[in-house]
C-alpha cells in the first residue's frame, strides 16, 4: 500500500512534517513547500499510486473522483473557489512530475494564464 522510499508516503506516515489543509480516510491535502500561487495545495491519496499512468479503472475510479471533489472542497474552504482555481496532475518527468505519488495540485489566489508551459 505505501512505499518506504516515497516522500509523500512519508508525509502520510507523519515522518516528514507538512502543513495539512484537509484529511479524511482516503486522502490528505497539504500546502506545497514551493508554492506557485498564493494558495497551492497538493491532494494525495493515502494509497501509493505512482502516477495517473499507473491508476486503473477497475481499482481507482472512485478514489480519483474523491481526490477531485476533495480538491473543490479545499478550494472552497481556503477561499479561492469564487475567483477560480486550477487543478493539475503532472504525469511523467517530461510533463513536470517530480514526486512519483499521484497528486492533484490546487492553485489559486491569482490569475492563471493558459496554455501552461
Ligand atoms: P510535481 O512536480 O511532481 O507535479 O509536484 C511535486 C510538488 O511537490 C512540487 O510542487 C514541490 O514543490 C512539492 N514538494 C516537494 N517536496 C515537498 C515536501 O517535502 N513538502 C511539501 N509540502 N511539498 C513538497
Ligand atoms: Zn507514496
JSON list of N, CA and C in Angstrom, two decimals, residues 38-112:
[
{"chain": "A", "resi": 38, "resn": "UNK", "atom": "N", "xyz": [-0.53, 32.13, -4.62]},
{"chain": "A", "resi": 38, "resn": "UNK", "atom": "CA", "xyz": [-0.76, 32.45, -3.20]},
{"chain": "A", "resi": 38, "resn": "UNK", "atom": "C", "xyz": [-1.33, 31.26, -2.42]},
{"chain": "A", "resi": 39, "resn": "UNK", "atom": "N", "xyz": [-2.21, 30.49, -3.06]},
{"chain": "A", "resi": 39, "resn": "UNK", "atom": "CA", "xyz": [-2.64, 29.22, -2.46]},
{"chain": "A", "resi": 39, "resn": "UNK", "atom": "C", "xyz": [-2.22, 28.09, -3.39]},
{"chain": "A", "resi": 40, "resn": "UNK", "atom": "N", "xyz": [-1.47, 27.13, -2.85]},
{"chain": "A", "resi": 40, "resn": "UNK", "atom": "CA", "xyz": [-1.01, 25.98, -3.65]},
{"chain": "A", "resi": 40, "resn": "UNK", "atom": "C", "xyz": [-0.98, 24.77, -2.72]},
{"chain": "A", "resi": 41, "resn": "UNK", "atom": "N", "xyz": [-1.97, 23.91, -2.93]},
{"chain": "A", "resi": 41, "resn": "UNK", "atom": "CA", "xyz": [-2.14, 22.72, -2.08]},
{"chain": "A", "resi": 41, "resn": "UNK", "atom": "C", "xyz": [-2.00, 21.48, -2.96]},
{"chain": "A", "resi": 42, "resn": "UNK", "atom": "N", "xyz": [-1.49, 20.41, -2.37]},
{"chain": "A", "resi": 42, "resn": "UNK", "atom": "CA", "xyz": [-1.41, 19.12, -3.05]},
{"chain": "A", "resi": 42, "resn": "UNK", "atom": "C", "xyz": [-2.38, 18.15, -2.38]},
{"chain": "A", "resi": 43, "resn": "UNK", "atom": "N", "xyz": [-3.21, 17.49, -3.19]},
{"chain": "A", "resi": 43, "resn": "UNK", "atom": "CA", "xyz": [-4.15, 16.50, -2.67]},
{"chain": "A", "resi": 43, "resn": "UNK", "atom": "C", "xyz": [-3.64, 15.13, -3.10]},
{"chain": "A", "resi": 44, "resn": "UNK", "atom": "N", "xyz": [-3.41, 14.25, -2.13]},
{"chain": "A", "resi": 44, "resn": "UNK", "atom": "CA", "xyz": [-2.85, 12.93, -2.46]},
{"chain": "A", "resi": 44, "resn": "UNK", "atom": "C", "xyz": [-3.71, 11.83, -1.84]},
{"chain": "A", "resi": 45, "resn": "UNK", "atom": "N", "xyz": [-3.76, 10.67, -2.50]},
{"chain": "A", "resi": 45, "resn": "UNK", "atom": "CA", "xyz": [-4.45, 9.53, -1.88]},
{"chain": "A", "resi": 45, "resn": "UNK", "atom": "C", "xyz": [-3.55, 8.91, -0.81]},
{"chain": "A", "resi": 46, "resn": "UNK", "atom": "N", "xyz": [-4.15, 8.33, 0.22]},
{"chain": "A", "resi": 46, "resn": "UNK", "atom": "CA", "xyz": [-3.34, 7.62, 1.22]},
{"chain": "A", "resi": 46, "resn": "UNK", "atom": "C", "xyz": [-2.69, 6.39, 0.61]},
{"chain": "A", "resi": 47, "resn": "UNK", "atom": "N", "xyz": [-3.36, 5.82, -0.40]},
{"chain": "A", "resi": 47, "resn": "UNK", "atom": "CA", "xyz": [-2.78, 4.68, -1.11]},
{"chain": "A", "resi": 47, "resn": "UNK", "atom": "C", "xyz": [-1.69, 5.16, -2.06]},
{"chain": "A", "resi": 48, "resn": "UNK", "atom": "N", "xyz": [-0.55, 4.47, -2.09]},
{"chain": "A", "resi": 48, "resn": "UNK", "atom": "CA", "xyz": [0.52, 4.85, -3.01]},
{"chain": "A", "resi": 48, "resn": "UNK", "atom": "C", "xyz": [0.18, 4.41, -4.43]},
{"chain": "A", "resi": 49, "resn": "UNK", "atom": "N", "xyz": [0.00, 5.39, -5.31]},
{"chain": "A", "resi": 49, "resn": "UNK", "atom": "CA", "xyz": [-0.13, 5.15, -6.76]},
{"chain": "A", "resi": 49, "resn": "UNK", "atom": "C", "xyz": [0.90, 6.07, -7.38]},
{"chain": "A", "resi": 50, "resn": "UNK", "atom": "N", "xyz": [1.82, 5.54, -8.18]},
{"chain": "A", "resi": 50, "resn": "UNK", "atom": "CA", "xyz": [2.96, 6.35, -8.63]},
{"chain": "A", "resi": 50, "resn": "UNK", "atom": "C", "xyz": [2.53, 7.53, -9.50]},
{"chain": "A", "resi": 51, "resn": "UNK", "atom": "N", "xyz": [1.58, 7.31, -10.39]},
{"chain": "A", "resi": 51, "resn": "UNK", "atom": "CA", "xyz": [1.13, 8.40, -11.26]},
{"chain": "A", "resi": 51, "resn": "UNK", "atom": "C", "xyz": [-0.21, 8.02, -11.86]},
{"chain": "A", "resi": 52, "resn": "UNK", "atom": "N", "xyz": [-0.80, 8.94, -12.61]},
{"chain": "A", "resi": 52, "resn": "UNK", "atom": "CA", "xyz": [-2.08, 8.65, -13.27]},
{"chain": "A", "resi": 52, "resn": "UNK", "atom": "C", "xyz": [-1.94, 7.48, -14.24]},
{"chain": "A", "resi": 53, "resn": "UNK", "atom": "N", "xyz": [-0.73, 7.31, -14.78]},
{"chain": "A", "resi": 53, "resn": "UNK", "atom": "CA", "xyz": [-0.45, 6.21, -15.71]},
{"chain": "A", "resi": 53, "resn": "UNK", "atom": "C", "xyz": [-0.65, 4.85, -15.04]},
{"chain": "A", "resi": 54, "resn": "UNK", "atom": "N", "xyz": [-0.38, 4.78, -13.75]},
{"chain": "A", "resi": 54, "resn": "UNK", "atom": "CA", "xyz": [-0.50, 3.50, -13.02]},
{"chain": "A", "resi": 54, "resn": "UNK", "atom": "C", "xyz": [-1.90, 3.29, -12.44]},
{"chain": "A", "resi": 55, "resn": "UNK", "atom": "N", "xyz": [-2.76, 4.31, -12.50]},
{"chain": "A", "resi": 55, "resn": "UNK", "atom": "CA", "xyz": [-4.10, 4.17, -11.94]},
{"chain": "A", "resi": 55, "resn": "UNK", "atom": "C", "xyz": [-4.94, 3.28, -12.85]},
{"chain": "A", "resi": 56, "resn": "UNK", "atom": "N", "xyz": [-5.82, 2.47, -12.26]},
{"chain": "A", "resi": 56, "resn": "UNK", "atom": "CA", "xyz": [-6.64, 1.58, -13.09]},
{"chain": "A", "resi": 56, "resn": "UNK", "atom": "C", "xyz": [-8.12, 1.88, -12.90]},
{"chain": "A", "resi": 57, "resn": "UNK", "atom": "N", "xyz": [-8.88, 1.71, -13.97]},
{"chain": "A", "resi": 57, "resn": "UNK", "atom": "CA", "xyz": [-10.31, 2.00, -13.93]},
{"chain": "A", "resi": 57, "resn": "UNK", "atom": "C", "xyz": [-11.01, 1.07, -12.93]},
{"chain": "A", "resi": 58, "resn": "UNK", "atom": "N", "xyz": [-10.59, -0.19, -12.89]},
{"chain": "A", "resi": 58, "resn": "UNK", "atom": "CA", "xyz": [-11.29, -1.14, -12.02]},
{"chain": "A", "resi": 58, "resn": "UNK", "atom": "C", "xyz": [-11.02, -0.87, -10.54]},
{"chain": "A", "resi": 59, "resn": "UNK", "atom": "N", "xyz": [-9.84, -0.32, -10.22]},
{"chain": "A", "resi": 59, "resn": "UNK", "atom": "CA", "xyz": [-9.48, -0.12, -8.80]},
{"chain": "A", "resi": 59, "resn": "UNK", "atom": "C", "xyz": [-9.65, 1.32, -8.32]},
{"chain": "A", "resi": 60, "resn": "UNK", "atom": "N", "xyz": [-9.46, 2.28, -9.20]},
{"chain": "A", "resi": 60, "resn": "UNK", "atom": "CA", "xyz": [-9.22, 3.64, -8.71]},
{"chain": "A", "resi": 60, "resn": "UNK", "atom": "C", "xyz": [-10.21, 4.71, -9.14]},
{"chain": "A", "resi": 61, "resn": "UNK", "atom": "N", "xyz": [-11.24, 4.35, -9.88]},
{"chain": "A", "resi": 61, "resn": "UNK", "atom": "CA", "xyz": [-12.18, 5.39, -10.35]},
{"chain": "A", "resi": 61, "resn": "UNK", "atom": "C", "xyz": [-12.76, 6.20, -9.20]},
{"chain": "A", "resi": 62, "resn": "UNK", "atom": "N", "xyz": [-13.21, 5.49, -8.17]},
{"chain": "A", "resi": 62, "resn": "UNK", "atom": "CA", "xyz": [-13.86, 6.19, -7.05]},
{"chain": "A", "resi": 62, "resn": "UNK", "atom": "C", "xyz": [-12.85, 7.07, -6.31]},
{"chain": "A", "resi": 63, "resn": "UNK", "atom": "N", "xyz": [-11.65, 6.53, -6.12]},
{"chain": "A", "resi": 63, "resn": "UNK", "atom": "CA", "xyz": [-10.61, 7.28, -5.41]},
{"chain": "A", "resi": 63, "resn": "UNK", "atom": "C", "xyz": [-10.21, 8.55, -6.17]},
{"chain": "A", "resi": 64, "resn": "UNK", "atom": "N", "xyz": [-10.06, 8.43, -7.49]},
{"chain": "A", "resi": 64, "resn": "UNK", "atom": "CA", "xyz": [-9.68, 9.61, -8.29]},
{"chain": "A", "resi": 64, "resn": "UNK", "atom": "C", "xyz": [-10.79, 10.66, -8.25]},
{"chain": "A", "resi": 65, "resn": "UNK", "atom": "N", "xyz": [-12.03, 10.22, -8.31]},
{"chain": "A", "resi": 65, "resn": "UNK", "atom": "CA", "xyz": [-13.16, 11.15, -8.17]},
{"chain": "A", "resi": 65, "resn": "UNK", "atom": "C", "xyz": [-13.12, 11.83, -6.82]},
{"chain": "A", "resi": 66, "resn": "UNK", "atom": "N", "xyz": [-12.79, 11.06, -5.80]},
{"chain": "A", "resi": 66, "resn": "UNK", "atom": "CA", "xyz": [-12.72, 11.62, -4.44]},
{"chain": "A", "resi": 66, "resn": "UNK", "atom": "C", "xyz": [-11.63, 12.69, -4.34]},
{"chain": "A", "resi": 67, "resn": "UNK", "atom": "N", "xyz": [-10.50, 12.48, -5.01]},
{"chain": "A", "resi": 67, "resn": "UNK", "atom": "CA", "xyz": [-9.43, 13.49, -4.99]},
{"chain": "A", "resi": 67, "resn": "UNK", "atom": "C", "xyz": [-9.93, 14.80, -5.60]},
{"chain": "A", "resi": 68, "resn": "UNK", "atom": "N", "xyz": [-10.69, 14.70, -6.69]},
{"chain": "A", "resi": 68, "resn": "UNK", "atom": "CA", "xyz": [-11.16, 15.92, -7.37]},
{"chain": "A", "resi": 68, "resn": "UNK", "atom": "C", "xyz": [-12.25, 16.63, -6.56]},
{"chain": "A", "resi": 69, "resn": "UNK", "atom": "N", "xyz": [-13.19, 15.89, -6.00]},
{"chain": "A", "resi": 69, "resn": "UNK", "atom": "CA", "xyz": [-14.23, 16.57, -5.21]},
{"chain": "A", "resi": 69, "resn": "UNK", "atom": "C", "xyz": [-13.62, 17.13, -3.92]},
{"chain": "A", "resi": 70, "resn": "UNK", "atom": "N", "xyz": [-12.61, 16.45, -3.39]},
{"chain": "A", "resi": 70, "resn": "UNK", "atom": "CA", "xyz": [-11.91, 17.00, -2.21]},
{"chain": "A", "resi": 70, "resn": "UNK", "atom": "C", "xyz": [-11.17, 18.27, -2.58]},
{"chain": "A", "resi": 71, "resn": "UNK", "atom": "N", "xyz": [-10.55, 18.28, -3.77]},
{"chain": "A", "resi": 71, "resn": "UNK", "atom": "CA", "xyz": [-9.84, 19.48, -4.24]},
{"chain": "A", "resi": 71, "resn": "UNK", "atom": "C", "xyz": [-10.80, 20.67, -4.30]},
{"chain": "A", "resi": 72, "resn": "UNK", "atom": "N", "xyz": [-12.01, 20.44, -4.80]},
{"chain": "A", "resi": 72, "resn": "UNK", "atom": "CA", "xyz": [-13.00, 21.52, -4.89]},
{"chain": "A", "resi": 72, "resn": "UNK", "atom": "C", "xyz": [-13.43, 21.99, -3.51]},
{"chain": "A", "resi": 73, "resn": "UNK", "atom": "N", "xyz": [-13.60, 21.05, -2.60]},
{"chain": "A", "resi": 73, "resn": "UNK", "atom": "CA", "xyz": [-13.99, 21.41, -1.22]},
{"chain": "A", "resi": 73, "resn": "UNK", "atom": "C", "xyz": [-12.88, 22.24, -0.56]},
{"chain": "A", "resi": 74, "resn": "UNK", "atom": "N", "xyz": [-11.63, 21.82, -0.76]},
{"chain": "A", "resi": 74, "resn": "UNK", "atom": "CA", "xyz": [-10.48, 22.53, -0.17]},
{"chain": "A", "resi": 74, "resn": "UNK", "atom": "C", "xyz": [-10.39, 23.94, -0.76]},
{"chain": "A", "resi": 75, "resn": "UNK", "atom": "N", "xyz": [-10.58, 24.06, -2.08]},
{"chain": "A", "resi": 75, "resn": "UNK", "atom": "CA", "xyz": [-10.55, 25.37, -2.74]},
{"chain": "A", "resi": 75, "resn": "UNK", "atom": "C", "xyz": [-11.61, 26.27, -2.12]},
{"chain": "A", "resi": 76, "resn": "UNK", "atom": "N", "xyz": [-12.78, 25.72, -1.91]},
{"chain": "A", "resi": 76, "resn": "UNK", "atom": "CA", "xyz": [-13.86, 26.48, -1.28]},
{"chain": "A", "resi": 76, "resn": "UNK", "atom": "C", "xyz": [-13.48, 26.89, 0.14]},
{"chain": "A", "resi": 77, "resn": "UNK", "atom": "N", "xyz": [-13.01, 25.93, 0.92]},
{"chain": "A", "resi": 77, "resn": "UNK", "atom": "CA", "xyz": [-12.66, 26.19, 2.32]},
{"chain": "A", "resi": 77, "resn": "UNK", "atom": "C", "xyz": [-11.53, 27.23, 2.44]},
{"chain": "A", "resi": 78, "resn": "UNK", "atom": "N", "xyz": [-10.61, 27.24, 1.46]},
{"chain": "A", "resi": 78, "resn": "UNK", "atom": "CA", "xyz": [-9.47, 28.16, 1.52]},
{"chain": "A", "resi": 78, "resn": "UNK", "atom": "C", "xyz": [-9.79, 29.51, 0.85]},
{"chain": "A", "resi": 79, "resn": "UNK", "atom": "N", "xyz": [-11.01, 29.63, 0.33]},
{"chain": "A", "resi": 79, "resn": "UNK", "atom": "CA", "xyz": [-11.46, 30.92, -0.18]},
{"chain": "A", "resi": 79, "resn": "UNK", "atom": "C", "xyz": [-11.00, 31.27, -1.58]},
{"chain": "A", "resi": 80, "resn": "UNK", "atom": "N", "xyz": [-10.59, 30.25, -2.38]},
{"chain": "A", "resi": 80, "resn": "UNK", "atom": "CA", "xyz": [-10.12, 30.55, -3.74]},
{"chain": "A", "resi": 80, "resn": "UNK", "atom": "C", "xyz": [-11.11, 30.08, -4.81]},
{"chain": "A", "resi": 81, "resn": "UNK", "atom": "N", "xyz": [-12.21, 29.48, -4.40]},
{"chain": "A", "resi": 81, "resn": "UNK", "atom": "CA", "xyz": [-13.14, 28.91, -5.39]},
{"chain": "A", "resi": 81, "resn": "UNK", "atom": "C", "xyz": [-13.91, 29.99, -6.14]},
{"chain": "A", "resi": 82, "resn": "UNK", "atom": "N", "xyz": [-14.26, 31.03, -5.44]},
{"chain": "A", "resi": 82, "resn": "UNK", "atom": "CA", "xyz": [-15.11, 32.09, -6.03]},
{"chain": "A", "resi": 82, "resn": "UNK", "atom": "C", "xyz": [-14.43, 32.72, -7.25]},
{"chain": "A", "resi": 83, "resn": "UNK", "atom": "N", "xyz": [-13.14, 33.02, -7.15]},
{"chain": "A", "resi": 83, "resn": "UNK", "atom": "CA", "xyz": [-12.42, 33.69, -8.24]},
{"chain": "A", "resi": 83, "resn": "UNK", "atom": "C", "xyz": [-11.85, 32.70, -9.26]},
{"chain": "A", "resi": 84, "resn": "UNK", "atom": "N", "xyz": [-11.98, 31.42, -9.01]},
{"chain": "A", "resi": 84, "resn": "UNK", "atom": "CA", "xyz": [-11.45, 30.41, -9.92]},
{"chain": "A", "resi": 84, "resn": "UNK", "atom": "C", "xyz": [-10.14, 29.84, -9.43]},
{"chain": "A", "resi": 85, "resn": "UNK", "atom": "N", "xyz": [-9.99, 28.56, -9.68]},
{"chain": "A", "resi": 85, "resn": "UNK", "atom": "CA", "xyz": [-8.75, 27.88, -9.27]},
{"chain": "A", "resi": 85, "resn": "UNK", "atom": "C", "xyz": [-8.42, 26.84, -10.32]},
{"chain": "A", "resi": 86, "resn": "UNK", "atom": "N", "xyz": [-7.20, 26.33, -10.27]},
{"chain": "A", "resi": 86, "resn": "UNK", "atom": "CA", "xyz": [-6.78, 25.33, -11.26]},
{"chain": "A", "resi": 86, "resn": "UNK", "atom": "C", "xyz": [-6.37, 24.04, -10.55]},
{"chain": "A", "resi": 87, "resn": "UNK", "atom": "N", "xyz": [-6.78, 22.90, -11.14]},
{"chain": "A", "resi": 87, "resn": "UNK", "atom": "CA", "xyz": [-6.33, 21.59, -10.67]},
{"chain": "A", "resi": 87, "resn": "UNK", "atom": "C", "xyz": [-5.45, 21.00, -11.76]},
{"chain": "A", "resi": 88, "resn": "UNK", "atom": "N", "xyz": [-4.29, 20.47, -11.34]},
{"chain": "A", "resi": 88, "resn": "UNK", "atom": "CA", "xyz": [-3.31, 19.95, -12.30]},
{"chain": "A", "resi": 88, "resn": "UNK", "atom": "C", "xyz": [-2.78, 18.61, -11.79]},
{"chain": "A", "resi": 89, "resn": "UNK", "atom": "N", "xyz": [-2.68, 17.64, -12.70]},
{"chain": "A", "resi": 89, "resn": "UNK", "atom": "CA", "xyz": [-1.98, 16.38, -12.39]},
{"chain": "A", "resi": 89, "resn": "UNK", "atom": "C", "xyz": [-0.88, 16.23, -13.43]},
{"chain": "A", "resi": 90, "resn": "UNK", "atom": "N", "xyz": [0.38, 16.37, -13.02]},
{"chain": "A", "resi": 90, "resn": "UNK", "atom": "CA", "xyz": [1.51, 16.14, -13.92]},
{"chain": "A", "resi": 90, "resn": "UNK", "atom": "C", "xyz": [1.79, 14.64, -13.94]},
{"chain": "A", "resi": 91, "resn": "UNK", "atom": "N", "xyz": [1.95, 14.09, -15.13]},
{"chain": "A", "resi": 91, "resn": "UNK", "atom": "CA", "xyz": [2.19, 12.64, -15.26]},
{"chain": "A", "resi": 91, "resn": "UNK", "atom": "C", "xyz": [3.45, 12.41, -16.09]},
{"chain": "A", "resi": 92, "resn": "UNK", "atom": "N", "xyz": [4.50, 11.92, -15.42]},
{"chain": "A", "resi": 92, "resn": "UNK", "atom": "CA", "xyz": [5.78, 11.67, -16.09]},
{"chain": "A", "resi": 92, "resn": "UNK", "atom": "C", "xyz": [6.72, 12.86, -15.97]},
{"chain": "A", "resi": 93, "resn": "UNK", "atom": "N", "xyz": [8.02, 12.56, -15.92]},
{"chain": "A", "resi": 93, "resn": "UNK", "atom": "CA", "xyz": [9.04, 13.59, -15.70]},
{"chain": "A", "resi": 93, "resn": "UNK", "atom": "C", "xyz": [8.98, 14.68, -16.77]},
{"chain": "A", "resi": 94, "resn": "UNK", "atom": "N", "xyz": [8.73, 14.30, -18.01]},
{"chain": "A", "resi": 94, "resn": "UNK", "atom": "CA", "xyz": [8.72, 15.30, -19.10]},
{"chain": "A", "resi": 94, "resn": "UNK", "atom": "C", "xyz": [7.53, 16.24, -19.00]},
{"chain": "A", "resi": 95, "resn": "UNK", "atom": "N", "xyz": [6.52, 15.82, -18.27]},
{"chain": "A", "resi": 95, "resn": "UNK", "atom": "CA", "xyz": [5.34, 16.68, -18.05]},
{"chain": "A", "resi": 95, "resn": "UNK", "atom": "C", "xyz": [5.43, 17.43, -16.73]},
{"chain": "A", "resi": 96, "resn": "UNK", "atom": "N", "xyz": [6.60, 17.32, -16.06]},
{"chain": "A", "resi": 96, "resn": "UNK", "atom": "CA", "xyz": [6.80, 18.10, -14.84]},
{"chain": "A", "resi": 96, "resn": "UNK", "atom": "C", "xyz": [6.60, 17.33, -13.55]},
{"chain": "A", "resi": 97, "resn": "UNK", "atom": "N", "xyz": [6.34, 16.01, -13.63]},
{"chain": "A", "resi": 97, "resn": "UNK", "atom": "CA", "xyz": [6.17, 15.25, -12.38]},
{"chain": "A", "resi": 97, "resn": "UNK", "atom": "C", "xyz": [7.53, 15.01, -11.74]},
{"chain": "A", "resi": 98, "resn": "UNK", "atom": "N", "xyz": [7.67, 15.39, -10.47]},
{"chain": "A", "resi": 98, "resn": "UNK", "atom": "CA", "xyz": [8.94, 15.19, -9.76]},
{"chain": "A", "resi": 98, "resn": "UNK", "atom": "C", "xyz": [8.77, 14.27, -8.56]},
{"chain": "A", "resi": 99, "resn": "UNK", "atom": "N", "xyz": [7.55, 14.10, -8.07]},
{"chain": "A", "resi": 99, "resn": "UNK", "atom": "CA", "xyz": [7.29, 13.17, -6.96]},
{"chain": "A", "resi": 99, "resn": "UNK", "atom": "C", "xyz": [6.33, 12.10, -7.49]},
{"chain": "A", "resi": 100, "resn": "UNK", "atom": "N", "xyz": [6.78, 10.83, -7.40]},
{"chain": "A", "resi": 100, "resn": "UNK", "atom": "CA", "xyz": [6.01, 9.76, -8.04]},
{"chain": "A", "resi": 100, "resn": "UNK", "atom": "C", "xyz": [5.06, 9.08, -7.06]},
{"chain": "A", "resi": 101, "resn": "UNK", "atom": "N", "xyz": [4.19, 9.91, -6.50]},
{"chain": "A", "resi": 101, "resn": "UNK", "atom": "CA", "xyz": [3.00, 9.51, -5.74]},
{"chain": "A", "resi": 101, "resn": "UNK", "atom": "C", "xyz": [1.93, 10.47, -6.27]},
{"chain": "A", "resi": 102, "resn": "UNK", "atom": "N", "xyz": [0.93, 9.94, -6.92]},
{"chain": "A", "resi": 102, "resn": "UNK", "atom": "CA", "xyz": [-0.03, 10.79, -7.64]},
{"chain": "A", "resi": 102, "resn": "UNK", "atom": "C", "xyz": [-0.54, 11.93, -6.74]},
{"chain": "A", "resi": 103, "resn": "UNK", "atom": "N", "xyz": [-0.63, 13.12, -7.31]},
{"chain": "A", "resi": 103, "resn": "UNK", "atom": "CA", "xyz": [-1.12, 14.27, -6.54]},
{"chain": "A", "resi": 103, "resn": "UNK", "atom": "C", "xyz": [-1.83, 15.24, -7.47]},
{"chain": "A", "resi": 104, "resn": "UNK", "atom": "N", "xyz": [-2.84, 15.88, -6.91]},
{"chain": "A", "resi": 104, "resn": "UNK", "atom": "CA", "xyz": [-3.57, 16.93, -7.63]},
{"chain": "A", "resi": 104, "resn": "UNK", "atom": "C", "xyz": [-3.10, 18.27, -7.06]},
{"chain": "A", "resi": 105, "resn": "UNK", "atom": "N", "xyz": [-2.50, 19.09, -7.91]},
{"chain": "A", "resi": 105, "resn": "UNK", "atom": "CA", "xyz": [-2.17, 20.46, -7.50]},
{"chain": "A", "resi": 105, "resn": "UNK", "atom": "C", "xyz": [-3.47, 21.27, -7.50]},
{"chain": "A", "resi": 106, "resn": "UNK", "atom": "N", "xyz": [-3.66, 22.09, -6.49]},
{"chain": "A", "resi": 106, "resn": "UNK", "atom": "CA", "xyz": [-4.78, 23.04, -6.45]},
{"chain": "A", "resi": 106, "resn": "UNK", "atom": "C", "xyz": [-4.16, 24.43, -6.29]},
{"chain": "A", "resi": 107, "resn": "UNK", "atom": "N", "xyz": [-4.31, 25.24, -7.34]},
{"chain": "A", "resi": 107, "resn": "UNK", "atom": "CA", "xyz": [-3.66, 26.56, -7.38]},
{"chain": "A", "resi": 107, "resn": "UNK", "atom": "C", "xyz": [-4.71, 27.65, -7.49]},
{"chain": "A", "resi": 108, "resn": "UNK", "atom": "N", "xyz": [-4.53, 28.72, -6.73]},
{"chain": "A", "resi": 108, "resn": "UNK", "atom": "CA", "xyz": [-5.46, 29.83, -6.83]},
{"chain": "A", "resi": 108, "resn": "UNK", "atom": "C", "xyz": [-4.96, 31.03, -6.06]},
{"chain": "A", "resi": 109, "resn": "UNK", "atom": "N", "xyz": [-5.77, 32.09, -6.11]},
{"chain": "A", "resi": 109, "resn": "UNK", "atom": "CA", "xyz": [-5.39, 33.31, -5.40]},
{"chain": "A", "resi": 109, "resn": "UNK", "atom": "C", "xyz": [-4.73, 34.32, -6.31]},
{"chain": "A", "resi": 110, "resn": "UNK", "atom": "N", "xyz": [-4.60, 33.98, -7.59]},
{"chain": "A", "resi": 110, "resn": "UNK", "atom": "CA", "xyz": [-4.08, 34.94, -8.60]},
{"chain": "A", "resi": 110, "resn": "UNK", "atom": "C", "xyz": [-4.65, 34.51, -9.95]},
{"chain": "A", "resi": 111, "resn": "UNK", "atom": "N", "xyz": [-4.53, 35.38, -10.95]},
{"chain": "A", "resi": 111, "resn": "UNK", "atom": "CA", "xyz": [-4.90, 35.00, -12.30]},
{"chain": "A", "resi": 111, "resn": "UNK", "atom": "C", "xyz": [-3.94, 33.94, -12.82]},
{"chain": "A", "resi": 112, "resn": "UNK", "atom": "N", "xyz": [-4.46, 33.00, -13.61]},
{"chain": "A", "resi": 112, "resn": "UNK", "atom": "CA", "xyz": [-3.63, 31.90, -14.11]},
{"chain": "A", "resi": 112, "resn": "UNK", "atom": "C", "xyz": [-3.73, 31.87, -15.64]}
]
